[in-house]
Coordinates of C-alpha atoms and ligand atoms in Angstrom, one line a residue:
M21 CA 24.3 46.5 -40.8
E22 CA 25.6 43.6 -38.4
W23 CA 24.3 45.3 -35.6
C24 CA 20.9 45.1 -36.4
V25 CA 21.1 41.5 -37.1
L26 CA 22.4 41.0 -34.2
L27 CA 19.6 43.3 -31.9
C28 CA 17.1 41.0 -34.1
A29 CA 19.0 38.1 -33.3
F30 CA 18.5 39.0 -28.9
L31 CA 15.3 40.4 -29.7
L32 CA 14.1 37.3 -30.7
L33 CA 16.0 35.4 -28.2
G34 CA 14.1 37.2 -24.8
F35 CA 10.8 37.6 -26.9
V36 CA 11.4 33.2 -27.5
P37 CA 9.6 32.5 -23.4
I38 CA 7.3 35.7 -24.3
Q39 CA 6.3 34.0 -27.2
A40 CA 5.1 30.7 -25.4
D41 CA 3.3 32.3 -22.8
V42 CA 1.1 34.6 -25.4
D43 CA 0.2 30.8 -27.6
Q44 CA -1.1 29.4 -24.4
S45 CA -2.5 32.7 -23.3
T46 CA -4.1 32.6 -26.9
L47 CA -5.3 29.4 -26.7
A48 CA -6.7 29.7 -23.0
A49 CA -8.8 32.2 -24.8
L50 CA -9.8 31.0 -28.0
Q51 CA -10.8 28.1 -26.1
I52 CA -13.4 30.3 -23.6
H53 CA -14.6 32.1 -27.1
K54 CA -15.5 28.1 -28.2
N55 CA -17.7 28.2 -25.5
L56 CA -19.0 30.9 -24.9
N57 CA -22.8 30.9 -26.5
R58 CA -23.9 34.8 -27.2
S59 CA -27.4 34.0 -28.1
Q60 CA -28.2 33.8 -23.7
E61 CA -27.7 36.1 -20.7
A62 CA -24.6 36.5 -18.6
C63 CA -25.9 37.6 -16.1
S64 CA -29.0 36.1 -15.3
N65 CA -27.6 32.4 -16.9
F66 CA -24.1 32.9 -16.6
W67 CA -23.1 29.2 -16.7
N68 CA -25.4 28.5 -19.9
Y69 CA -23.4 32.1 -21.2
A70 CA -20.1 30.7 -20.4
C71 CA -20.4 27.0 -21.3
G72 CA -23.5 27.1 -23.4
N73 CA -22.0 26.3 -26.6
Y74 CA -19.4 23.3 -25.2
S75 CA -21.1 20.6 -26.6
A76 CA -20.2 22.1 -30.2
S77 CA -16.7 22.8 -29.7
D78 CA -13.7 20.8 -29.7
G79 CA -14.2 20.0 -26.5
A80 CA -17.8 17.9 -27.8
K81 CA -15.7 14.5 -27.8
Y82 CA -15.1 15.0 -24.3
V83 CA -18.2 15.0 -21.7
D84 CA -16.7 17.9 -19.9
N85 CA -12.8 18.8 -19.3
F86 CA -12.1 16.5 -16.0
E87 CA -12.8 13.6 -19.3
L88 CA -10.4 15.6 -21.5
V89 CA -7.8 15.4 -19.3
E90 CA -8.4 12.0 -18.0
D91 CA -8.0 10.9 -21.5
Q92 CA -5.2 12.4 -21.8
Y93 CA -3.4 11.2 -18.4
A94 CA -4.3 7.3 -19.8
Q95 CA -2.9 8.1 -23.4
A96 CA 0.5 9.7 -22.0
M97 CA 0.6 6.5 -19.9
V98 CA -0.3 3.9 -22.4
E99 CA 2.9 5.0 -24.1
F100 CA 4.9 5.1 -21.5
M101 CA 4.1 1.5 -20.8
E102 CA 3.5 0.2 -24.2
G103 CA 6.4 1.6 -25.8
D104 CA 8.8 0.7 -21.8
L105 CA 8.0 -3.6 -23.6
E106 CA 10.2 -5.2 -24.9
F107 CA 7.6 -6.9 -27.1
V108 CA 4.0 -7.3 -26.6
D109 CA 3.0 -11.3 -26.6
S110 CA -0.1 -11.1 -28.8
D111 CA -1.2 -14.1 -28.0
V112 CA -2.2 -14.1 -24.7
Q113 CA -5.1 -14.7 -23.9
L114 CA -6.6 -12.6 -20.7
N115 CA -8.5 -15.0 -18.9
E116 CA -11.5 -13.3 -17.0
G117 CA -11.3 -16.0 -14.4
P118 CA -13.3 -17.4 -12.1
A119 CA -16.7 -15.2 -11.3
L120 CA -18.9 -16.8 -8.9
H121 CA -16.4 -19.1 -7.9
W122 CA -14.5 -18.1 -5.0
P123 CA -12.6 -19.9 -3.4
E124 CA -15.1 -21.9 -1.8
E125 CA -13.6 -24.2 0.9
D126 CA -11.8 -21.7 2.1
F127 CA -15.1 -20.1 3.2
H128 CA -16.6 -24.0 4.5
S129 CA -14.2 -24.8 6.2
L130 CA -16.0 -24.4 9.3
E131 CA -18.0 -26.3 11.5
S132 CA -20.2 -24.0 13.7
N133 CA -21.8 -20.9 12.3
E134 CA -18.8 -19.0 12.4
W135 CA -20.2 -15.2 10.0
A136 CA -17.8 -12.9 12.0
L137 CA -15.1 -14.6 10.8
E138 CA -16.6 -15.4 6.8
T139 CA -16.9 -11.6 7.0
A140 CA -13.7 -11.1 7.7
K141 CA -12.0 -13.4 4.9
F142 CA -14.3 -11.8 2.0
R143 CA -12.9 -7.8 3.9
R144 CA -9.5 -9.5 3.1
H145 CA -10.0 -8.9 -0.5
G146 CA -11.6 -5.8 0.0
L147 CA -14.8 -6.5 0.4
N148 CA -16.7 -3.4 3.0
A149 CA -19.9 -2.9 4.7
V150 CA -22.4 -5.5 3.9
F151 CA -23.1 -5.9 7.7
F152 CA -21.2 -3.4 8.9
D153 CA -18.5 -0.6 8.0
E154 CA -14.8 -1.7 8.9
R155 CA -11.8 1.0 8.2
V156 CA -8.8 2.3 9.4
D157 CA -9.5 5.8 10.5
V158 CA -7.8 8.3 12.5
A159 CA -9.2 9.2 16.0
Y160 CA -10.7 12.1 16.4
N161 CA -8.7 13.9 18.8
D162 CA -5.5 12.4 18.1
S163 CA -4.4 12.5 13.7
L164 CA -1.6 10.6 14.3
R165 CA -3.6 8.0 15.5
S166 CA -4.6 4.6 13.7
V167 CA -7.7 3.7 14.8
V168 CA -10.5 0.6 13.7
Q169 CA -14.1 2.5 13.1
L170 CA -16.9 0.9 13.2
K171 CA -20.4 0.9 12.2
M172 CA -23.1 0.5 10.2
P173 CA -23.5 0.7 6.7
A174 CA -23.9 3.9 4.8
P175 CA -27.3 4.5 3.3
S176 CA -24.8 4.4 -0.3
S177 CA -24.7 0.9 0.2
S178 CA -28.2 -0.1 -0.9
Y179 CA -27.3 0.4 -4.5
S180 CA -24.3 -2.8 -3.8
E181 CA -27.5 -4.6 -2.3
R182 CA -29.9 -4.2 -5.4
R183 CA -27.4 -5.4 -7.3
A184 CA -26.7 -8.2 -5.8
L185 CA -30.0 -9.3 -5.8
Q186 CA -30.7 -8.7 -9.0
L187 CA -27.4 -11.3 -9.8
L188 CA -28.6 -13.7 -7.3
K189 CA -32.4 -13.5 -9.7
L190 CA -29.6 -14.1 -12.7
H191 CA -28.0 -17.2 -11.3
H192 CA -31.3 -19.1 -10.2
S193 CA -29.3 -20.8 -7.6
G194 CA -32.8 -22.2 -5.5
S195 CA -31.5 -19.5 -2.6
E196 CA -33.2 -17.0 -3.4
A197 CA -35.7 -16.8 -0.6
E198 CA -33.3 -16.9 1.6
V199 CA -30.9 -14.3 0.7
S200 CA -33.5 -11.6 -0.4
R201 CA -35.3 -12.3 3.8
L202 CA -31.9 -11.7 4.5
V203 CA -31.4 -8.3 2.9
E204 CA -34.7 -7.3 4.4
Q205 CA -34.3 -8.0 7.7
L206 CA -31.0 -6.4 7.3
R207 CA -32.9 -2.9 6.2
Q208 CA -35.4 -3.3 9.1
L209 CA -32.7 -3.1 11.2
E210 CA -30.7 -0.2 9.5
A211 CA -33.9 1.3 9.2
K212 CA -34.4 1.2 12.8
H213 CA -31.2 2.6 14.4
R214 CA -30.2 4.7 11.8
Q215 CA -29.5 8.5 13.8
E216 CA -28.0 11.4 12.4
E217 CA -25.1 11.5 14.6
P218 CA -24.2 8.8 16.4
L219 CA -22.6 8.6 19.4
V220 CA -19.5 7.8 18.9
Q221 CA -17.6 5.5 21.7
S222 CA -14.1 4.5 22.0
W223 CA -12.6 1.5 23.1
T224 CA -10.0 -1.4 22.8
L225 CA -10.6 -5.0 22.0
A226 CA -11.6 -6.0 25.8
D227 CA -14.3 -3.6 25.6
L228 CA -15.7 -4.1 22.0
E229 CA -16.0 -7.9 23.5
Q230 CA -17.5 -6.7 26.5
K231 CA -20.0 -4.8 25.2
I232 CA -21.3 -6.4 22.1
P233 CA -20.2 -9.7 22.8
Q234 CA -23.1 -11.0 20.0
I235 CA -19.7 -11.0 17.7
N236 CA -17.3 -12.8 17.5
W237 CA -14.2 -9.7 16.6
Q238 CA -11.4 -11.9 18.0
A239 CA -12.3 -14.0 15.2
Y240 CA -12.6 -11.1 12.6
F241 CA -10.1 -9.1 14.1
H242 CA -7.4 -12.7 14.0
E243 CA -8.1 -13.0 10.7
L244 CA -8.0 -9.7 9.3
L245 CA -5.0 -7.9 11.1
S246 CA -3.1 -11.8 11.5
G247 CA -3.2 -12.2 14.8
H248 CA -1.8 -8.2 15.6
L249 CA -4.3 -6.9 18.1
N250 CA -2.1 -5.9 21.1
G251 CA -2.9 -2.2 21.6
V252 CA -5.2 -1.4 18.7
L253 CA -8.4 1.1 19.3
F254 CA -11.7 0.9 18.4
E255 CA -14.3 4.5 17.8
V256 CA -18.0 2.2 17.6
S257 CA -20.9 3.9 16.6
D258 CA -24.3 2.7 16.2
V259 CA -23.6 0.2 19.3
D260 CA -27.4 -1.2 19.6
Y261 CA -27.1 -2.6 16.1
L262 CA -24.0 -4.4 15.9
R263 CA -26.0 -6.5 18.8
E264 CA -29.5 -6.8 16.8
L265 CA -26.9 -8.0 14.0
G266 CA -25.0 -10.3 16.0
Q267 CA -28.4 -11.8 17.2
L268 CA -29.3 -11.9 13.2
L269 CA -26.3 -13.3 11.5
G270 CA -26.4 -15.8 14.3
N271 CA -29.8 -16.8 13.3
T272 CA -28.7 -17.2 10.2
S273 CA -27.9 -20.5 8.0
R274 CA -24.4 -20.3 6.9
S275 CA -25.0 -20.8 3.4
T276 CA -26.7 -17.9 2.8
I277 CA -24.4 -15.9 4.5
N278 CA -21.8 -17.2 2.3
L279 CA -23.6 -16.9 -0.8
Y280 CA -24.9 -13.4 0.2
L281 CA -21.3 -12.1 0.7
R282 CA -20.2 -13.5 -2.5
L283 CA -22.8 -11.7 -4.3
R284 CA -21.3 -9.0 -2.9
L285 CA -18.1 -9.4 -3.4
T286 CA -19.4 -10.5 -7.6
V287 CA -20.5 -6.5 -7.5
L288 CA -17.9 -5.2 -6.0
L289 CA -15.6 -6.4 -8.2
K290 CA -18.3 -5.2 -11.3
Q291 CA -17.9 -1.7 -9.4
T292 CA -14.1 -1.5 -9.4
G293 CA -13.5 -3.4 -12.5
P294 CA -12.4 -1.3 -16.2
A295 CA -15.5 -0.9 -17.7
R296 CA -14.7 -1.3 -21.1
R297 CA -11.2 -4.0 -21.8
C298 CA -9.5 -1.4 -23.4
P299 CA -5.4 0.1 -22.2
K300 CA -7.0 3.8 -21.9
T301 CA -9.8 2.1 -19.0
C302 CA -7.2 -0.2 -17.8
I303 CA -4.8 2.9 -16.6
H304 CA -7.7 4.7 -14.9
H305 CA -8.7 1.0 -13.2
M306 CA -5.1 1.0 -12.1
R307 CA -4.6 4.8 -10.9
A308 CA -8.1 3.7 -8.4
L309 CA -6.5 0.8 -6.9
L310 CA -3.1 0.9 -6.9
P311 CA -2.9 4.8 -6.5
L312 CA 0.9 4.8 -5.5
G313 CA 2.6 2.7 -8.7
M314 CA 0.5 4.9 -11.0
N315 CA 1.4 8.3 -9.1
Y316 CA 5.0 7.2 -9.5
L317 CA 5.7 6.3 -13.2
Y318 CA 2.9 9.4 -13.9
N319 CA 5.4 11.4 -11.8
R320 CA 8.5 9.9 -12.8
Y321 CA 8.1 9.6 -16.6
V322 CA 6.2 11.9 -18.0
Y323 CA 5.1 15.1 -15.7
K324 CA 8.8 14.8 -14.6
N325 CA 9.2 18.5 -17.3
R326 CA 6.7 20.3 -15.2
N327 CA 7.3 19.1 -11.4
L328 CA 9.1 22.2 -10.8
V329 CA 8.0 25.4 -12.2
D330 CA 3.9 23.8 -11.7
N331 CA 5.1 23.5 -8.1
I332 CA 6.7 27.3 -7.6
Q333 CA 3.3 28.6 -9.1
L334 CA 1.0 26.5 -7.7
L335 CA 2.9 27.8 -4.1
E336 CA 2.2 31.0 -4.9
I337 CA -1.0 30.7 -6.0
F338 CA -1.5 29.3 -2.5
D339 CA 0.1 31.9 -0.6
S340 CA -1.8 34.3 -2.0
L341 CA -4.7 32.8 -1.6
K342 CA -3.8 32.9 2.0
G343 CA -2.9 36.2 2.4
M344 CA -5.8 37.5 1.0
F345 CA -7.9 35.4 4.2
G346 CA -5.6 36.6 6.9
K347 CA -7.2 39.9 5.7
Y348 CA -10.5 38.6 6.2
L349 CA -10.2 38.1 9.3
E350 CA -8.1 41.1 10.3
A351 CA -11.6 42.7 9.1
N352 CA -13.2 40.1 11.4
R353 CA -16.6 40.1 10.1
L354 CA -18.0 36.7 12.6
Q355 CA -16.9 39.0 15.4
L356 CA -15.1 36.2 16.7
S357 CA -13.1 35.9 20.3
P358 CA -9.1 36.7 20.2
A359 CA -9.4 33.2 20.9
Q360 CA -11.2 32.1 18.7
L361 CA -8.9 34.1 16.1
S362 CA -6.5 33.1 17.1
Y363 CA -8.2 29.0 16.1
V364 CA -8.9 30.0 12.6
R365 CA -5.2 32.0 11.7
E366 CA -3.1 29.3 13.2
K367 CA -5.0 26.4 11.4
L368 CA -4.5 28.6 8.5
S369 CA -0.6 29.0 8.7
T370 CA -0.1 26.3 9.2
M371 CA -2.3 24.8 5.8
K372 CA -0.3 22.6 3.4
L373 CA -1.1 21.9 0.0
R374 CA 0.3 18.9 -1.9
V375 CA 1.3 18.7 -5.4
G376 CA 0.8 15.4 -6.1
N377 CA -0.5 12.4 -3.6
L378 CA 2.9 10.7 -3.1
P379 CA 4.1 10.6 0.0
E380 CA 7.4 12.7 0.8
E381 CA 9.9 9.3 1.1
T382 CA 11.3 9.2 -2.2
S383 CA 13.5 5.9 -1.4
P384 CA 13.9 3.0 -3.8
A385 CA 13.9 0.3 -0.8
F386 CA 10.2 1.6 0.1
Y387 CA 8.9 1.8 -3.1
D388 CA 10.1 -1.4 -3.8
S389 CA 9.0 -3.2 -1.9
H390 CA 5.8 -1.2 -0.7
Y391 CA 3.8 -3.9 -2.9
E392 CA 6.4 -6.5 -2.6
S393 CA 2.6 -9.1 -0.9
A394 CA 0.9 -8.0 -4.1
N395 CA 1.1 -11.3 -6.0
F396 CA -0.3 -10.4 -9.8
S397 CA -0.1 -13.1 -12.4
D398 CA 0.2 -12.5 -16.4
Y399 CA -2.8 -14.1 -17.3
H400 CA -5.6 -14.0 -14.7
H401 CA -8.4 -10.0 -15.2
L402 CA -10.3 -10.8 -12.6
D403 CA -7.8 -12.3 -9.9
N404 CA -5.5 -9.5 -10.3
V405 CA -8.3 -7.0 -10.1
L406 CA -9.2 -8.9 -6.5
E407 CA -5.6 -9.1 -5.4
A408 CA -5.1 -4.9 -5.9
L409 CA -7.8 -5.0 -3.7
S410 CA -7.0 -7.3 -1.5
L411 CA -3.4 -5.2 -1.4
R412 CA -5.4 -1.9 -0.2
T413 CA -7.5 -3.7 1.9
R414 CA -3.9 -4.6 3.6
L415 CA -2.5 -2.0 3.4
Q416 CA -4.9 0.4 5.7
H417 CA -4.5 -1.8 8.1
D418 CA -1.5 -2.6 8.1
V419 CA -1.0 1.1 10.0
L420 CA -2.3 -0.7 12.9
R421 CA 1.1 -2.5 13.3
L422 CA 3.2 1.0 13.4
P423 CA 4.5 1.0 17.0
H424 CA 1.6 2.5 18.4
S425 CA -0.7 3.2 15.7
R426 CA 1.2 5.8 14.6
L427 CA 0.4 7.4 11.5
D428 CA 4.0 7.0 10.0
L429 CA 4.0 11.2 8.4
R430 CA 6.6 10.4 5.1
R431 CA 5.5 7.5 4.0
Y432 CA 1.5 9.1 4.0
Y433 CA -1.1 9.2 1.2
V434 CA -4.3 8.8 0.3
N435 CA -5.0 5.3 -0.4
D436 CA -8.6 5.3 0.1
D437 CA -12.0 3.0 -0.9
V438 CA -12.2 4.7 -4.0
V439 CA -13.1 3.0 -7.3
K440 CA -12.8 6.6 -9.5
A441 CA -9.6 7.8 -9.1
R442 CA -10.2 11.4 -7.9
T443 CA -8.7 14.2 -10.5
S444 CA -10.5 17.5 -8.8
P445 CA -7.7 18.7 -5.9
F446 CA -9.2 17.7 -2.6
Y447 CA -9.1 19.1 0.8
E448 CA -9.0 16.5 4.2
N449 CA -9.3 17.4 7.5
E450 CA -7.2 15.7 9.8
R451 CA -4.0 16.1 7.8
N452 CA -4.9 19.9 7.4
T453 CA -4.3 19.7 3.6
I454 CA -4.7 20.2 -0.2
T455 CA -3.4 17.7 -2.4
V456 CA -3.8 18.1 -6.5
P457 CA -3.8 15.5 -7.9
L458 CA -0.9 15.1 -11.0
I459 CA -3.5 14.5 -13.3
F460 CA -5.9 18.0 -12.9
L461 CA -2.2 19.7 -14.1
Q462 CA -3.0 19.9 -17.4
F463 CA -4.2 22.4 -20.0
P464 CA -7.4 23.4 -20.4
L465 CA -7.2 23.3 -16.2
F466 CA -3.9 24.7 -15.5
D467 CA -0.6 25.6 -17.9
H468 CA 2.9 27.2 -16.2
R469 CA 2.6 29.2 -19.4
Q470 CA -0.8 30.9 -19.4
H471 CA -1.1 34.6 -18.0
S472 CA -1.8 34.9 -14.2
I473 CA -5.6 35.6 -14.5
F474 CA -6.6 32.7 -15.7
Q475 CA -4.2 30.9 -13.3
Y476 CA -5.5 33.1 -10.4
S477 CA -9.4 32.1 -11.7
L478 CA -9.3 28.4 -12.5
M479 CA -7.0 27.4 -10.8
G480 CA -6.8 30.5 -7.9
G481 CA -11.1 29.0 -7.9
V482 CA -10.0 25.3 -7.5
L483 CA -7.4 25.7 -4.3
A484 CA -9.7 28.7 -2.1
H485 CA -13.1 26.3 -2.8
E486 CA -10.5 23.3 -1.1
L487 CA -9.4 26.3 1.2
S488 CA -12.9 27.3 2.6
H489 CA -13.7 23.8 2.9
A490 CA -10.9 24.3 6.5
F491 CA -13.8 26.5 7.5
E492 CA -17.1 25.9 6.2
H493 CA -19.6 24.1 9.3
E494 CA -17.8 20.9 9.0
G495 CA -14.3 21.9 8.5
I496 CA -13.8 23.9 11.3
L497 CA -14.8 21.9 13.9
F498 CA -11.1 20.2 13.5
D499 CA -7.5 22.1 14.5
A500 CA -4.3 22.7 13.0
D501 CA -3.5 19.3 13.4
G502 CA -6.8 17.6 11.9
N503 CA -8.3 17.2 15.8
E504 CA -11.3 17.9 16.0
S505 CA -12.0 20.8 19.1
P506 CA -14.1 22.6 21.3
V507 CA -13.2 26.0 19.7
G508 CA -14.1 24.7 16.1
L509 CA -17.8 24.2 17.8
Q510 CA -17.9 27.4 19.9
I511 CA -17.0 29.4 16.6
R512 CA -20.1 26.8 14.3
D513 CA -22.4 27.5 17.6
T514 CA -22.1 32.0 17.5
K515 CA -24.9 33.7 15.9
T516 CA -23.2 35.7 13.3
F517 CA -21.7 32.1 11.8
Q518 CA -25.3 30.0 11.7
N519 CA -26.4 33.3 10.2
A520 CA -24.7 33.6 7.1
I521 CA -25.2 29.1 7.0
K522 CA -28.7 30.2 6.8
C523 CA -27.8 32.9 4.6
A524 CA -25.8 30.2 1.8
A525 CA -29.0 27.1 2.3
Q526 CA -31.7 30.0 1.0
T527 CA -31.0 28.9 -2.1
P528 CA -31.8 25.0 -2.0
A529 CA -28.1 23.2 -2.1
V530 CA -27.2 19.4 -2.2
S531 CA -24.5 19.8 0.2
L532 CA -24.4 23.1 2.2
K533 CA -20.8 22.7 3.0
E534 CA -20.2 22.2 -0.7
R535 CA -22.1 25.4 -1.2
L536 CA -20.5 27.0 1.4
A537 CA -16.7 26.1 0.2
D538 CA -18.2 27.3 -3.7
L539 CA -19.4 30.3 -2.4
N540 CA -16.0 31.6 0.0
G541 CA -14.2 30.2 -3.6
L542 CA -14.5 32.3 -5.7
Q543 CA -15.0 35.4 -2.9
L544 CA -11.4 34.7 -1.8
A545 CA -10.2 33.8 -6.0
Y546 CA -11.6 37.2 -6.7
D547 CA -10.4 38.8 -4.2
T548 CA -6.7 37.7 -4.3
F549 CA -7.0 38.9 -8.2
F550 CA -7.9 42.1 -7.7
G551 CA -7.7 42.6 -4.8
M552 CA -10.2 43.6 -1.6
D553 CA -13.0 45.9 -2.5
H554 CA -12.2 46.7 -6.3
N555 CA -15.5 48.4 -8.0
S556 CA -14.3 47.5 -12.2
Q557 CA -16.8 50.5 -12.7
L558 CA -13.3 53.0 -11.5
Y559 CA -10.9 51.0 -13.1
T560 CA -10.7 51.0 -17.6
Y561 CA -8.3 47.6 -18.0
R562 CA -6.5 47.5 -21.0
P563 CA -7.0 44.6 -22.8
Y564 CA -4.8 41.8 -22.6
A565 CA -2.8 41.2 -26.1
F566 CA -5.0 37.8 -26.1
E567 CA -8.1 38.9 -25.6
S568 CA -9.6 41.9 -27.3
E569 CA -13.3 41.7 -26.3
F570 CA -13.5 41.1 -22.7
Q571 CA -12.1 42.9 -20.1
A572 CA -10.2 41.7 -16.6
P573 CA -12.6 40.7 -14.1
Q574 CA -15.2 39.3 -17.0
L575 CA -12.5 37.4 -18.8
F576 CA -12.0 36.4 -14.6
H577 CA -15.6 35.2 -15.0
L578 CA -15.1 33.0 -17.4
S579 CA -12.3 31.2 -16.9
Y580 CA -13.4 30.5 -13.4
A581 CA -16.8 29.0 -15.3
Q582 CA -14.6 26.6 -17.2
F583 CA -13.6 24.3 -15.1
F584 CA -18.1 23.3 -15.2
C585 CA -18.3 23.5 -18.0
G586 CA -19.2 20.9 -20.1
I587 CA -22.2 18.4 -20.8
L588 CA -24.5 18.5 -17.5
P589 CA -24.0 15.0 -16.1
P590 CA -26.7 13.8 -13.7
V591 CA -26.0 14.8 -10.0
L592 CA -23.7 13.4 -7.0
G593 CA -22.8 15.4 -3.8
H594 CA -22.5 18.5 -5.6
D595 CA -25.3 20.4 -7.3
R596 CA -25.1 20.8 -11.2
D597 CA -22.4 22.8 -12.8
D598 CA -24.8 25.4 -14.1
V599 CA -26.0 25.9 -10.7
R600 CA -23.0 25.7 -9.0
V601 CA -21.5 28.8 -11.6
N602 CA -24.8 30.6 -11.5
V603 CA -25.4 30.6 -7.7
N604 CA -21.9 31.3 -7.1
V605 CA -21.7 35.0 -9.1
A606 CA -24.9 35.3 -8.2
N607 CA -22.9 35.3 -4.4
L608 CA -19.9 37.6 -5.4
R609 CA -21.9 41.2 -5.0
Q610 CA -18.9 42.8 -8.1
F611 CA -19.9 40.1 -10.9
S612 CA -23.4 42.2 -11.9
L613 CA -20.8 45.7 -12.2
D614 CA -18.4 43.5 -14.4
F615 CA -20.7 42.7 -16.4
K616 CA -22.7 46.2 -17.0
C617 CA -25.7 44.1 -15.4
S618 CA -28.8 46.6 -14.9
P619 CA -30.7 46.3 -11.6
P620 CA -32.8 43.0 -10.9
A621 CA -36.5 44.7 -11.4
V622 CA -37.6 43.1 -8.3
E623 CA -36.0 43.5 -5.2
S624 CA -33.1 40.4 -4.9
P625 CA -32.1 39.0 -2.1
P626 CA -28.9 40.0 -0.3
V627 CA -25.6 38.3 -1.4
C628 CA -24.4 35.7 1.0
E629 CA -20.8 36.6 2.8
M630 CA -19.0 34.4 5.6
W631 CA -15.8 35.7 5.9
R632 CA -15.3 38.5 3.5
P633 CA -15.1 41.5 5.5
T634 CA -18.4 43.8 4.7
A635 CA -18.4 46.2 0.9
S636 CA -16.3 49.5 1.6
S637 CA -18.8 52.4 1.3
T638 CA -17.4 52.8 -2.5
L639 CA -18.5 49.3 -4.0
V640 CA -22.1 49.9 -2.1
S641 CA -22.6 53.8 -3.6
A642 CA -21.4 52.3 -6.8
Ligands
ZN11 ZN1 -15.8 20.9 -2.4

């Protein structure tokens, strides 16, 4: 009898981790089944079929899976932070701080109309793109050299403009007419000079002062960079706009300019501030404004146990995707020249994956000093928001003080002017790097215990989308080191590349680059998991233990679609999620085979493929 007990114990021990694996996979399959709407046709509207019941399932609490993982993140961070407090003083009164009363004396200390200096003082508090857009980026031809970019404000800032005017009406300041006139004049000036692809000039400060003398650049940058102007390089667009802007503001009264800047700063604070005053929204607010601190805390105290294994799995998926894209390149569908091919190969092989937006540098000294210059108070909420915005601007500009303005890659992390922190993975052309925010690494989006079919379809699909950004019409311009290259331009101009773009644009898209990344991404993820030229008509699948109804390719598509499940939001930057899913699967030639769709009555347009090799004869005849 004893051997049996021993054997059972052995088997049980051996099965424990497998049991856990199955559980997570069962959970994922269960979620997929809950979201299904069987009254819909998988073949004609796949999003409706895969996600149609989302709002009726457990997910109803959330708009989509993003909101779900964001809520889990916030919950964990609130618990961590409150658990760490020795006492919570319930008598502490949070002060709203001064709403429209910015340190006015500070801004009024000048005798003459020095609008550039006034603008710089507000810029130091994080306000940008009121009269012109000024930001620190890297040089177009040297991705390690930090430069200051100057251009006219993007059209998107017109929203802040309108809100500023609304605020002005509410406050009856008596200066409505002057401010409204200024805003109107700025709009006209922008409309007059707006160009699709404006010329970019690379200038020193002396060049800048000489070419655009209408603006007091010395005053502006002296204020913003505390005098560290030596060797700073500028990339300037919209030169004529800037010249006329200087004239216009030179003739505008100081009080009008000051009032308008204060209004815009108020709008910025409202935009960046938490929507509601509660611990969870505050977590998200801090995640956007203080990414390093929040990522560090989350990584160290909440995420820590998953770190190693997630890392290994993500790199495995990433390497397989790269391997498959390498096979695409062997087939050379676009008929690139050997030099062009090696350009693409180099970019592919050096592309990096970062799990978490955190720098390589881990020394306590770095973390202890990074936020040292900020002066947060215990009581004044608005003051603290302002302080955080100032800190972010300061840290962005600090790079210019490094020797030759060279980026210190060991300390590099993404710290840009987002209002809402990123949840989804993203690709940076200049770094040739995909970053997966730690917040994304949570069920139902990813779990290391899940079967690889869930991982390769959802996370694999997302990583393949990001990888494809490196090779769409904008990404292809950047070489392996993140510098703009003439070889990239050559590739973009080839007839085969242009034809692939035309095909993808046949169905109208909100953003062509997103469409290209979507189509190429799904094809790449599918091929990576099933192999090139997979044909589900030729194989019968033994169902998985956790899934009895759907065969592997069907489950793959359903799991892929989970990323897009949710209550359809208004469109921002991407096509709406249902359009994305339906267009994407329509351009994967295997999809209709996988779901045994009957051939369409009318001849459907050919699928759009860019890098993927053309179908082999077996699939064409199928
Ligand atoms: Zn994208």
